[in-house]
Coordinates of C-alpha atoms and ligand atoms in Angstrom, one line a residue:
M2 CA 0.0 -0.4 0.2
C3 CA 1.7 3.6 0.3
G4 CA 1.4 6.7 -0.7
I5 CA 4.1 8.4 -2.9
M6 CA 4.1 12.3 -2.8
A7 CA 7.3 14.4 -4.7
Y8 CA 8.3 17.1 -6.7
I9 CA 10.4 18.8 -8.9
G10 CA 10.8 22.0 -10.1
K11 CA 10.5 25.7 -9.4
K12 CA 8.4 26.1 -5.6
E13 CA 9.2 25.1 -2.2
A14 CA 8.6 21.2 -2.3
Y15 CA 8.5 20.5 1.3
P16 CA 5.0 22.2 1.9
I17 CA 3.7 20.6 -1.5
I18 CA 5.3 16.7 0.0
I19 CA 3.0 17.0 3.4
D20 CA 0.3 18.7 2.0
G21 CA -0.5 15.3 -0.4
L22 CA 0.9 12.5 2.4
K23 CA -2.0 13.9 3.9
K24 CA -4.2 13.4 1.2
L25 CA -2.3 10.1 1.2
E26 CA -3.0 8.9 4.5
Y27 CA -6.1 6.9 3.2
R28 CA -2.9 4.2 1.8
G29 CA -1.3 4.2 4.6
Y30 CA -0.2 5.6 8.8
D31 CA 2.2 3.6 10.1
S32 CA 4.9 6.6 9.6
A33 CA 5.7 9.3 6.9
G34 CA 9.3 10.4 6.2
V35 CA 10.8 13.3 3.7
A36 CA 13.0 13.5 2.0
I37 CA 14.7 17.3 0.2
M38 CA 17.0 18.1 -1.5
N39 CA 18.4 21.8 -1.5
G40 CA 23.0 21.5 -1.2
S41 CA 22.7 18.1 0.4
L42 CA 20.1 16.0 1.3
S43 CA 17.7 16.3 4.9
L44 CA 15.9 13.5 5.4
Y45 CA 13.5 13.1 8.4
K46 CA 11.3 10.4 9.2
K47 CA 8.5 9.9 12.0
Q48 CA 7.3 6.3 13.3
G49 CA 3.2 7.1 13.2
K50 CA 0.6 9.3 11.4
V51 CA 2.3 12.6 8.6
T52 CA 1.4 15.1 11.6
F53 CA 3.9 13.1 14.2
L54 CA 6.4 14.1 11.2
E55 CA 5.8 17.8 10.5
D56 CA 6.2 18.3 14.5
F57 CA 9.4 16.1 14.2
T58 CA 11.3 18.4 10.9
D59 CA 9.5 21.2 12.8
G60 CA 12.8 24.0 12.8
K61 CA 14.1 21.9 10.6
K62 CA 15.9 22.0 7.4
T63 CA 13.6 21.9 5.4
N64 CA 13.6 24.4 2.6
G65 CA 14.6 23.0 -1.7
N66 CA 12.9 22.6 -4.4
L67 CA 13.1 18.6 -5.3
A68 CA 12.2 16.0 -2.4
M69 CA 10.5 12.7 -2.0
G70 CA 8.0 11.7 1.4
H71 CA 6.0 8.5 1.9
T72 CA 3.3 7.4 4.3
R73 CA 3.3 3.3 4.4
W74 CA 1.7 0.6 4.7
A75 CA 4.1 -1.7 6.8
T76 CA 4.7 -5.3 4.6
H77 CA 8.3 -6.6 5.5
G78 CA 9.3 -4.6 9.1
I79 CA 7.2 -3.4 11.8
P80 CA 6.2 0.2 11.6
S81 CA 9.1 2.2 12.9
D82 CA 10.9 5.4 12.3
Y83 CA 14.7 3.2 10.9
N84 CA 11.0 1.1 8.6
A85 CA 10.1 4.5 7.6
H86 CA 10.7 5.4 3.8
P87 CA 12.8 6.9 2.1
H88 CA 15.7 4.9 2.8
T89 CA 18.9 5.4 0.9
S90 CA 21.5 3.3 -0.3
Q91 CA 24.8 2.0 1.1
S92 CA 27.0 4.6 -0.7
G93 CA 24.5 7.0 1.1
R94 CA 23.7 8.9 -3.1
L95 CA 20.5 6.7 -4.0
V96 CA 17.9 8.1 -2.4
M97 CA 13.8 5.9 -2.8
V98 CA 9.8 5.8 -0.9
H99 CA 9.0 2.5 -2.8
N100 CA 4.9 1.0 -2.7
G101 CA 4.6 -2.1 -3.6
I102 CA 5.8 -5.4 -2.3
I103 CA 9.6 -7.1 -3.9
E104 CA 8.8 -10.3 -4.0
N105 CA 12.8 -11.8 -4.3
Y106 CA 14.0 -9.2 -2.0
E107 CA 15.4 -12.1 0.2
F108 CA 17.0 -13.6 -2.9
L109 CA 17.7 -10.2 -3.3
K110 CA 19.6 -9.2 0.2
T111 CA 21.6 -11.8 0.0
L112 CA 23.5 -11.3 -3.0
L113 CA 23.5 -8.0 -1.9
K114 CA 24.9 -9.2 1.8
E115 CA 27.1 -11.4 -0.7
K116 CA 29.2 -8.1 -1.7
G117 CA 29.5 -6.4 1.5
F118 CA 26.3 -4.8 1.9
N119 CA 25.1 -3.6 5.1
F120 CA 21.2 -2.8 5.9
K121 CA 19.7 -0.7 8.2
S122 CA 15.9 -1.8 8.4
D123 CA 13.5 -4.7 7.6
T124 CA 12.3 -3.8 4.7
D125 CA 12.4 -4.5 1.1
S126 CA 12.5 -1.8 -0.4
E127 CA 16.5 -0.9 0.9
V128 CA 16.8 -3.6 -0.8
L129 CA 16.0 -2.0 -4.0
V130 CA 17.3 0.7 -4.0
Q131 CA 20.6 -1.1 -2.8
F132 CA 20.1 -3.5 -5.4
I133 CA 19.7 -0.2 -7.9
E134 CA 23.6 1.3 -6.5
W135 CA 25.0 -2.5 -6.8
Y136 CA 23.5 -1.5 -10.7
Q137 CA 24.8 2.1 -10.6
V138 CA 28.5 1.1 -9.5
K139 CA 29.5 -1.6 -10.9
Y140 CA 28.0 -1.2 -15.0
A141 CA 29.0 2.9 -14.4
L142 CA 25.0 3.4 -15.6
T143 CA 23.8 7.1 -14.9
L144 CA 20.2 5.9 -12.3
K145 CA 17.3 5.6 -15.1
E146 CA 19.5 3.3 -17.2
A147 CA 19.9 1.5 -13.7
V148 CA 16.9 1.6 -13.0
R149 CA 15.8 0.3 -15.5
R150 CA 18.5 -2.7 -15.8
A151 CA 17.6 -3.3 -12.0
L152 CA 13.8 -3.5 -12.8
Q153 CA 14.1 -6.2 -14.8
D154 CA 16.1 -8.4 -12.1
V155 CA 12.6 -7.6 -10.2
E156 CA 10.1 -10.0 -9.6
G157 CA 7.0 -8.3 -6.7
T158 CA 5.0 -5.1 -6.8
Y159 CA 6.4 -1.4 -7.4
A160 CA 6.0 2.6 -8.2
I161 CA 9.0 4.3 -7.5
V162 CA 10.4 7.4 -6.5
I163 CA 14.1 7.8 -6.8
M164 CA 17.3 10.5 -7.1
D165 CA 20.8 10.5 -6.8
T166 CA 22.5 13.1 -4.7
I167 CA 24.7 13.9 -6.7
A168 CA 22.6 14.4 -9.5
P169 CA 20.4 16.2 -8.2
N170 CA 18.6 17.7 -11.7
K171 CA 16.7 14.4 -12.0
I172 CA 14.0 12.8 -10.7
I173 CA 14.0 8.9 -11.7
V174 CA 10.0 7.0 -11.5
A175 CA 9.5 4.2 -12.1
K176 CA 6.1 1.8 -11.3
K177 CA 4.7 -1.5 -12.2
E178 CA 1.4 -2.6 -11.2
N179 CA 1.1 0.1 -8.1
P180 CA 0.1 3.0 -10.5
L181 CA 2.0 6.1 -10.4
A182 CA 0.9 9.5 -11.3
I183 CA 3.0 12.5 -12.6
G184 CA 1.8 15.9 -13.1
L185 CA 3.6 18.1 -15.7
A186 CA 2.9 22.2 -14.5
D187 CA 4.3 24.9 -16.3
D188 CA 6.4 25.5 -11.9
G189 CA 7.5 21.4 -12.3
F190 CA 6.8 18.0 -11.9
Y191 CA 4.4 16.7 -9.5
I192 CA 4.4 12.8 -8.4
A193 CA 2.1 11.1 -6.4
S194 CA 0.7 7.9 -7.0
D195 CA -2.9 9.0 -6.8
A196 CA -4.1 12.6 -9.2
G197 CA -5.4 13.6 -6.3
P198 CA -3.5 15.7 -5.0
M199 CA -1.9 17.2 -7.4
S200 CA -5.1 18.8 -8.5
K201 CA -5.4 21.7 -6.5
Y202 CA -1.6 22.4 -9.1
T203 CA -2.7 20.5 -12.4
S204 CA -4.9 19.6 -14.1
E205 CA -2.9 17.3 -16.7
V206 CA -1.5 14.2 -15.8
I207 CA 0.4 11.2 -16.9
Y208 CA -0.6 8.0 -15.5
L209 CA 2.3 5.9 -15.9
N210 CA 1.8 2.9 -17.5
D211 CA 3.5 -1.4 -16.1
E212 CA 7.2 -1.7 -16.6
E213 CA 7.7 2.4 -17.2
V214 CA 10.6 4.6 -16.1
G215 CA 9.9 8.5 -16.3
E216 CA 12.9 11.4 -16.4
L217 CA 11.4 14.6 -14.5
N218 CA 14.2 16.7 -15.3
I219 CA 14.4 20.3 -12.3
D220 CA 14.3 22.3 -16.7
G221 CA 11.4 20.8 -17.3
S222 CA 12.4 18.2 -20.1
F223 CA 10.9 14.6 -19.0
S224 CA 10.9 11.3 -21.2
V225 CA 9.5 7.0 -20.3
I226 CA 11.1 4.3 -21.6
D227 CA 10.2 1.4 -20.9
L228 CA 12.3 -1.3 -19.6
E229 CA 13.6 -2.6 -22.8
N230 CA 14.8 0.7 -23.6
N231 CA 11.9 1.4 -26.2
E232 CA 10.9 4.9 -26.2
I233 CA 7.1 5.9 -24.7
A234 CA 5.0 8.5 -25.6
S235 CA 2.4 9.3 -22.9
I236 CA -0.8 9.8 -23.0
V237 CA -1.9 12.7 -20.8
T238 CA -5.1 12.9 -19.6
S239 CA -7.3 16.2 -18.1
I240 CA -8.4 15.9 -14.5
S241 CA -10.5 17.9 -12.7
K242 CA -10.1 20.7 -10.7
S243 CA -10.5 18.8 -6.6
N244 CA -12.7 21.1 -5.4
D245 CA -13.0 18.0 -2.0
N246 CA -12.9 19.1 0.5
Y247 CA -10.6 17.1 3.6
D248 CA -12.1 19.7 6.3
K249 CA -14.1 18.1 9.2
G250 CA -15.8 20.7 9.8
S251 CA -17.5 21.0 12.7
F252 CA -17.8 17.0 13.7
D253 CA -14.9 15.0 15.6
S254 CA -13.9 12.7 12.8
Y255 CA -14.1 12.4 9.7
M256 CA -16.4 8.8 9.9
L257 CA -18.8 11.0 11.1
K258 CA -18.8 14.3 8.5
E259 CA -19.7 11.7 6.3
I260 CA -22.6 9.7 8.2
F261 CA -24.5 13.0 7.8
Q262 CA -23.2 14.3 3.9
Q263 CA -25.3 10.8 3.7
P264 CA -28.4 12.9 2.6
D265 CA -26.3 14.7 0.1
T266 CA -23.6 11.9 -1.2
I267 CA -27.2 10.0 -2.7
K268 CA -28.7 13.4 -3.6
N269 CA -25.8 13.8 -5.4
C270 CA -26.6 9.9 -7.0
I271 CA -29.2 9.9 -8.2
S272 CA -29.9 13.3 -9.4
T273 CA -29.0 13.1 -12.4
R274 CA -29.2 9.8 -13.5
L275 CA -33.8 9.8 -12.0
D276 CA -35.9 9.6 -15.3
V277 CA -38.7 10.8 -13.7
A278 CA -40.8 12.5 -17.2
N279 CA -39.7 9.3 -18.9
N280 CA -39.6 6.9 -15.9
N281 CA -36.7 5.5 -16.7
I282 CA -32.8 5.4 -14.8
D283 CA -30.6 6.8 -17.1
L284 CA -27.3 5.0 -16.6
K285 CA -25.1 6.5 -19.7
A286 CA -23.1 2.6 -19.5
V287 CA -25.4 0.9 -19.4
D288 CA -27.5 2.4 -22.4
E289 CA -24.4 2.6 -24.0
H290 CA -24.2 -1.7 -24.2
K291 CA -27.5 -1.4 -23.9
R292 CA -28.3 -5.0 -26.3
L293 CA -24.4 -7.0 -24.2
F294 CA -27.0 -6.1 -20.7
K295 CA -30.7 -6.7 -22.1
N296 CA -28.3 -10.4 -23.2
T297 CA -26.6 -11.3 -20.3
N298 CA -27.4 -14.2 -18.4
R299 CA -24.9 -14.1 -15.7
I300 CA -23.6 -11.1 -14.2
I301 CA -20.3 -11.9 -12.1
I302 CA -19.7 -9.2 -8.9
V303 CA -15.9 -8.7 -7.5
G304 CA -14.7 -6.4 -5.3
C305 CA -13.4 -6.9 -1.2
G306 CA -14.9 -6.3 2.0
T307 CA -17.5 -3.3 1.9
S308 CA -17.4 -3.5 -1.6
W309 CA -18.6 -7.1 -1.0
H310 CA -21.2 -6.7 1.3
A311 CA -23.1 -4.0 -1.6
G312 CA -21.9 -6.7 -4.3
L313 CA -24.8 -9.5 -2.0
I314 CA -27.1 -6.5 -1.7
G315 CA -26.9 -5.9 -5.6
E316 CA -27.1 -9.4 -5.4
Y317 CA -30.5 -10.2 -4.4
L318 CA -31.5 -7.6 -6.4
I319 CA -30.6 -7.7 -9.4
E320 CA -31.7 -11.2 -9.0
A321 CA -35.0 -10.3 -7.6
L322 CA -36.1 -7.8 -10.1
A323 CA -34.8 -8.4 -13.2
N324 CA -33.8 -12.5 -13.7
V325 CA -30.1 -11.9 -13.9
S326 CA -28.4 -14.6 -12.5
V327 CA -25.6 -13.2 -10.5
E328 CA -22.4 -14.2 -8.9
V329 CA -20.8 -12.2 -6.0
E330 CA -17.6 -12.7 -5.5
Y331 CA -14.2 -11.6 -3.0
A332 CA -11.7 -9.8 -5.4
S333 CA -8.7 -12.4 -3.9
E334 CA -10.4 -16.0 -4.4
F335 CA -11.9 -14.8 -8.1
R336 CA -8.1 -13.7 -8.9
Y337 CA -6.7 -17.3 -8.2
R338 CA -9.8 -19.8 -9.1
N339 CA -10.1 -19.7 -13.1
P340 CA -13.3 -18.5 -12.9
V341 CA -15.9 -20.0 -15.4
I342 CA -16.7 -16.7 -18.2
N343 CA -19.5 -17.2 -20.4
Q344 CA -19.9 -15.5 -23.5
N345 CA -21.7 -12.5 -22.8
D346 CA -21.0 -12.8 -18.9
I347 CA -21.1 -9.7 -17.1
V348 CA -17.7 -8.6 -14.5
I349 CA -18.7 -6.1 -12.0
A350 CA -16.1 -4.7 -9.8
I351 CA -17.9 -2.6 -7.0
S352 CA -14.6 -0.4 -5.7
Q353 CA -13.7 2.9 -3.4
S354 CA -10.5 4.0 -3.7
G355 CA -10.6 2.0 -7.7
E356 CA -7.8 0.6 -6.4
T357 CA -7.8 -2.3 -3.7
A358 CA -5.3 -4.7 -6.6
D359 CA -7.4 -7.6 -5.7
T360 CA -10.1 -6.1 -8.1
L361 CA -8.0 -5.0 -10.1
A362 CA -6.7 -7.8 -11.0
A363 CA -9.5 -10.1 -10.6
L364 CA -11.6 -7.1 -13.5
K365 CA -8.0 -8.0 -15.4
L366 CA -9.0 -11.6 -15.0
A367 CA -12.4 -10.9 -16.7
N368 CA -11.1 -8.7 -19.4
E369 CA -8.2 -11.4 -20.8
K370 CA -10.9 -13.2 -20.7
G371 CA -12.9 -11.4 -23.0
A372 CA -15.6 -10.6 -20.7
F373 CA -17.6 -7.2 -20.3
T374 CA -15.9 -5.5 -17.7
Y375 CA -17.8 -2.7 -15.7
S376 CA -17.4 -1.4 -11.9
L377 CA -19.1 1.1 -9.3
V378 CA -15.9 3.2 -8.5
N379 CA -16.3 5.8 -6.7
T380 CA -13.0 7.6 -6.9
P381 CA -12.5 9.4 -11.3
E382 CA -9.7 8.5 -12.2
S383 CA -9.0 5.4 -10.8
T384 CA -6.9 2.6 -11.5
I385 CA -9.8 0.7 -12.2
A386 CA -12.4 3.1 -13.7
R387 CA -9.2 3.2 -16.8
H388 CA -9.2 -0.5 -16.5
S389 CA -12.8 -1.4 -16.9
D390 CA -15.1 -1.3 -20.7
S391 CA -17.7 0.9 -18.5
V392 CA -18.1 3.0 -15.8
S393 CA -20.7 4.8 -13.1
Y394 CA -19.3 6.7 -10.8
I395 CA -21.0 6.6 -7.1
K396 CA -20.4 10.7 -6.5
A397 CA -20.6 10.5 -2.9
G398 CA -17.5 12.2 -2.9
V399 CA -14.3 12.0 -1.5
E400 CA -14.1 9.9 1.5
I401 CA -11.8 9.2 4.1
G402 CA -12.3 7.3 7.5
V403 CA -11.1 4.4 7.3
A404 CA -14.8 2.7 7.7
S405 CA -16.8 3.4 4.5
T406 CA -19.9 4.9 5.4
K407 CA -21.2 6.8 2.7
A408 CA -19.2 5.3 0.1
F409 CA -21.4 2.1 1.1
T410 CA -25.3 3.4 1.4
G411 CA -23.5 5.3 -3.0
Q412 CA -22.5 1.3 -4.4
V413 CA -26.5 0.3 -2.8
T414 CA -28.1 2.8 -4.9
L415 CA -26.2 2.5 -7.3
L416 CA -27.4 -1.5 -7.8
T417 CA -30.7 -0.7 -6.3
M418 CA -30.9 2.1 -10.0
L419 CA -28.9 -0.5 -11.7
A420 CA -30.6 -3.7 -11.3
I421 CA -33.9 -0.6 -11.9
K422 CA -33.0 -0.1 -15.2
L423 CA -31.9 -3.5 -15.2
A424 CA -35.4 -4.8 -15.1
I425 CA -36.2 -2.9 -17.5
I426 CA -34.4 -3.6 -20.1
K427 CA -35.8 -6.9 -19.7
E428 CA -39.0 -6.1 -19.8
T429 CA -38.9 -8.0 -16.2
I430 CA -40.5 -5.4 -14.4
N431 CA -43.4 -2.9 -15.2
P432 CA -44.2 0.6 -15.4
S433 CA -46.0 1.3 -12.7
E434 CA -43.1 -0.3 -10.2
V435 CA -40.8 1.5 -11.9
Q436 CA -43.0 4.5 -10.9
K437 CA -43.1 3.7 -7.7
Y438 CA -39.0 2.1 -7.8
I439 CA -38.3 5.7 -8.7
K440 CA -40.1 7.9 -6.5
A441 CA -39.4 5.9 -3.7
I442 CA -35.8 6.6 -5.2
H443 CA -36.7 10.4 -5.1
Q444 CA -37.1 10.1 -1.4
L445 CA -34.5 8.6 0.1
P446 CA -31.8 11.2 0.5
T447 CA -34.9 12.7 3.0
L448 CA -35.6 9.4 4.7
V449 CA -32.0 8.8 5.5
E450 CA -32.3 12.1 7.0
G451 CA -34.8 10.9 9.0
A452 CA -32.0 7.4 10.3
L453 CA -29.5 10.5 11.6
K454 CA -31.9 11.1 13.7
T455 CA -31.6 8.0 15.3
K456 CA -28.2 9.8 16.8
N457 CA -29.5 10.4 20.7
V458 CA -30.8 7.2 21.5
I459 CA -28.2 6.0 19.6
K460 CA -25.7 7.6 22.0
K461 CA -27.2 6.3 24.7
I462 CA -28.0 2.4 23.8
V463 CA -23.5 2.6 22.8
K464 CA -22.8 3.6 26.3
K465 CA -24.3 0.9 28.1
L466 CA -23.3 -2.1 25.9
S467 CA -19.5 -0.4 24.6
N468 CA -18.0 -2.5 27.6
N469 CA -19.0 -5.5 26.1
N470 CA -16.2 -7.5 23.2
N471 CA -18.4 -8.9 21.6
A472 CA -21.6 -8.6 19.3
L473 CA -23.8 -10.2 16.8
F474 CA -26.3 -8.7 13.8
L475 CA -28.7 -10.2 12.4
G476 CA -31.2 -9.7 9.0
R477 CA -32.1 -12.2 6.6
G478 CA -33.4 -10.8 3.1
L479 CA -31.6 -8.1 2.2
N480 CA -30.5 -7.1 5.7
F481 CA -28.5 -10.0 6.1
P482 CA -25.6 -8.2 3.5
V483 CA -26.3 -5.3 5.8
A484 CA -25.4 -7.0 9.5
L485 CA -22.1 -8.6 7.7
E486 CA -21.6 -4.9 7.0
G487 CA -22.5 -3.4 10.7
A488 CA -20.4 -6.5 12.2
L489 CA -16.8 -5.5 9.2
K490 CA -17.9 -2.1 10.8
L491 CA -17.9 -2.2 14.8
K492 CA -14.8 -4.9 14.5
E493 CA -12.8 -2.9 12.3
I494 CA -13.0 0.4 14.4
S495 CA -14.0 -0.2 18.2
Y496 CA -12.2 -3.6 17.6
I497 CA -15.4 -5.2 19.5
H498 CA -15.3 -9.1 18.2
A499 CA -18.4 -8.8 15.9
E500 CA -20.4 -11.5 13.8
G501 CA -23.1 -10.5 10.6
Y502 CA -25.5 -13.4 10.1
P503 CA -28.2 -14.4 8.1
A504 CA -31.3 -15.0 11.1
A505 CA -32.4 -18.3 10.9
E506 CA -28.3 -19.2 10.4
M507 CA -27.9 -18.9 14.1
K508 CA -29.7 -22.1 15.3
H509 CA -26.9 -23.9 13.2
G510 CA -23.9 -22.9 15.9
P511 CA -23.9 -19.5 16.6
I512 CA -26.2 -19.5 19.2
A513 CA -24.9 -21.6 21.3
L514 CA -23.0 -17.5 21.5
I515 CA -25.6 -16.6 23.7
D516 CA -25.8 -15.6 26.8
E517 CA -26.1 -11.9 28.8
N518 CA -23.4 -10.8 28.2
M519 CA -24.5 -10.8 24.0
P520 CA -25.6 -8.1 22.2
V521 CA -27.7 -9.0 19.3
F522 CA -28.6 -6.1 17.2
I523 CA -31.4 -7.2 14.8
L524 CA -33.2 -5.6 11.3
A525 CA -36.3 -6.1 11.3
T526 CA -36.8 -2.8 8.6
N527 CA -38.4 -5.6 6.3
D528 CA -41.5 -6.3 5.9
S529 CA -41.9 -9.3 4.1
A530 CA -39.0 -11.2 6.4
L531 CA -40.3 -10.1 9.4
N532 CA -42.9 -13.0 10.8
K533 CA -39.8 -15.4 10.2
L534 CA -37.4 -12.5 12.1
V535 CA -39.6 -12.8 15.3
S536 CA -39.7 -15.8 16.0
N537 CA -35.3 -15.8 15.9
I538 CA -36.2 -12.8 18.3
Q539 CA -37.8 -14.9 20.5
E540 CA -35.1 -17.6 20.3
I541 CA -32.5 -15.2 21.8
K542 CA -35.0 -13.3 23.7
S543 CA -35.4 -17.1 25.7
R544 CA -31.5 -17.4 25.9
K545 CA -31.2 -14.4 27.7
G546 CA -29.5 -12.2 25.2
I547 CA -29.5 -8.1 24.1
V548 CA -31.1 -7.3 21.9
V549 CA -31.3 -4.1 20.5
L550 CA -34.3 -4.1 17.6
I551 CA -33.6 -1.8 14.7
K552 CA -36.9 -1.6 12.9
N553 CA -40.0 0.5 11.2
E554 CA -41.6 4.0 13.1
D555 CA -44.3 1.8 11.4
Q556 CA -43.5 -1.6 12.8
I557 CA -45.8 -3.3 15.5
I558 CA -43.3 -5.6 17.6
S559 CA -44.4 -6.6 21.2
K560 CA -41.3 -4.5 23.4
E561 CA -40.9 -7.0 25.5
L562 CA -39.2 -8.4 22.2
A563 CA -36.1 -6.4 23.1
D564 CA -34.0 -4.0 25.4
Y565 CA -33.9 -1.1 23.8
V566 CA -35.3 -0.6 20.3
I567 CA -34.5 2.0 17.5
E568 CA -36.8 3.1 15.2
I569 CA -35.9 4.6 12.0
P570 CA -38.2 6.2 8.3
K571 CA -40.3 3.2 6.7
V572 CA -39.1 2.7 3.0
E573 CA -39.7 0.9 -0.2
E574 CA -38.2 -2.3 1.1
I575 CA -35.4 -3.1 -1.4
L576 CA -34.3 0.1 -0.1
C577 CA -34.4 -0.7 3.0
P578 CA -30.3 -2.3 2.8
I579 CA -29.5 1.7 2.8
I580 CA -32.1 3.4 6.2
S581 CA -31.0 -0.1 8.2
S582 CA -27.3 0.6 7.5
I583 CA -27.4 3.8 8.5
P584 CA -27.7 2.6 12.6
L585 CA -25.5 0.3 12.0
Q586 CA -22.6 3.3 11.1
L587 CA -24.0 5.5 14.6
I588 CA -23.4 1.9 16.5
S589 CA -19.6 1.5 15.3
Y590 CA -18.9 5.1 14.9
Y591 CA -19.7 5.3 19.3
A592 CA -18.7 2.1 20.6
A593 CA -15.3 3.2 19.3
K594 CA -15.7 6.1 20.2
F595 CA -16.6 5.2 24.4
R596 CA -13.2 2.9 24.3
G597 CA -11.0 5.4 23.1
C598 CA -10.5 3.7 19.8
N599 CA -9.2 6.6 16.5
I600 CA -12.2 6.5 13.8
D601 CA -10.6 7.4 11.0
Q602 CA -7.5 5.5 11.5
P603 CA -7.8 2.1 13.2
R604 CA -5.2 -0.1 14.1
N605 CA -3.8 -2.6 11.4
L606 CA -5.5 -0.4 8.7
A607 CA -5.0 1.7 5.9
K608 CA -8.4 3.2 3.5
S609 CA -6.8 1.5 0.5
V610 CA -5.6 -1.7 0.2
T611 CA -3.1 -1.7 -2.9
V612 CA -1.6 -5.0 -2.1
E613 CA -3.1 -7.8 -2.0
Ligands
LIG712 C1 -14.0 -0.6 4.3 O1 -15.1 -0.1 5.7 C2 -13.2 -1.1 5.0 N1 -12.4 -0.2 5.3 C3 -12.8 -2.3 3.0 O2 -13.0 -3.2 3.5 C4 -13.1 -1.8 2.6 O3 -14.2 -1.1 2.0 C5 -12.4 -2.5 1.0 O4 -10.7 -2.7 1.6 C6 -12.7 -2.1 0.0 O5 -11.9 -1.0 0.0 P1 -11.8 -0.7 -1.9 O6 -13.8 -0.2 -2.3 O7 -12.1 0.4 -1.8 O8 -12.0 -1.4 -3.1

């Protein structure tokens, strides 16, 4: 994973690097470091977040107009100052930041040790910079040539920025499977793991392709070659100036801000897509390939984590409304199991970041096998978006909290519209049903606002339960994936062990866990599953479980069945996963808050998982 930010040009580089690293912390926040060239090299590294690095450099020399920085998610070696990037070579001449994994690092390290190289860190990245120096010195190569030749012997993935302190008028960059964007501006080059941090400086970006090496000079010239030394004419892409707001505003965390943004983000997702006049859903990505979508009999959805949960909801909705068979796969499994893909199958990749390594690999595999690929992503110009045959954006705006909230409800909203759209194309739905659903989706933002009003009730309930170390989330039908999502949310930010189950599965094993210390969150908002669910609640209550019932305002369920009740607005049943997930987000937020956890940056996690 890890985030890279670098600059070479006319401006002071350090503030650009720090600002960029803060925007890249979604890729990891175990440690951060910066190297600035100004006559001599100033190198600062600190375990922890970018702000710790900022404090550490306070009052130290940071001026210079060539610098690189890194925010790390540890793979090889514990989070520490000495494992933080940038790493230097044996002589101290080369300095490098790396995102990725060098798979044959042990072999290379042994080889280098035999040649007298010493190592100051436990990282695979340090091995790479040492290996490049070994090539450079042994064959008297320019840095660009040394990088090109060394990378031919490297197995694994990389995005690197490297400079030679003896020739500090250029930066060399290279990438394979990890993204690297180069921003072109009059004042210099901006290099980053994604285009976000550079979008306020330039609208012209080159996305380096795999196994390409670029040389960016301080005089504004640049060139790109591949590993075989062929010149590459890189394509310059236009990016839009980012209006994304990176402030928390009046909220104590990005997560809470993002939870409360949902009425607006859902509005954004639906506003140009609900075609009331024509009783239709406007999904350009589908309309442009209408025949393909009409003829498909099988859809495979791939994703990870929360996006996978959204995919499961998509499966329920698409099968029910459009009568198309849907399979939902963990991208990490799909990519390695030689899946059967038939002609006319459509593979849908779901991803907030658009950078998740497993989802990207699954998408590439689907492309190779000749499937039509369609992605539902949040981040514009992300790698997954760029590698898909077709794309629809979730339009939730930048999501910073590691726990996905507004992106999840955006994904589910988009999938709901997709299911209706497919049903229209396949003529499995009648116009009055379409009208009913369009009307209901139109009301969603207001109903989400209503669901957010449960905040204070939830705060009181969670205060009483936050010392429990386990929890269960139960739902049936469309609320089963929501239960999985609620459990994931709770564990990732509060470190409470939680599981999600289809309610009827309890008696096949998990019911053994129920006692007076087990809070059980039950999603009862879908009326069609209600009667069966009530029996499941009774089974839990009679075993002394603590029942927290999440129900619609107008549902009549005996209060005796529940220890606590959270009431949310009633919605059309196909939309219940969106409304039901709001209280679950608030439950995990308050649990993390009462337990004193870092809500936006939980331990061991990163927002975007760019390693497999
Ligand atoms: C969500 O709360 C998680 N942090 C995580 O499961 C996430 O959804 C997963 O890593 C997939 O990310 P993506 O949507 O960016 O591909």
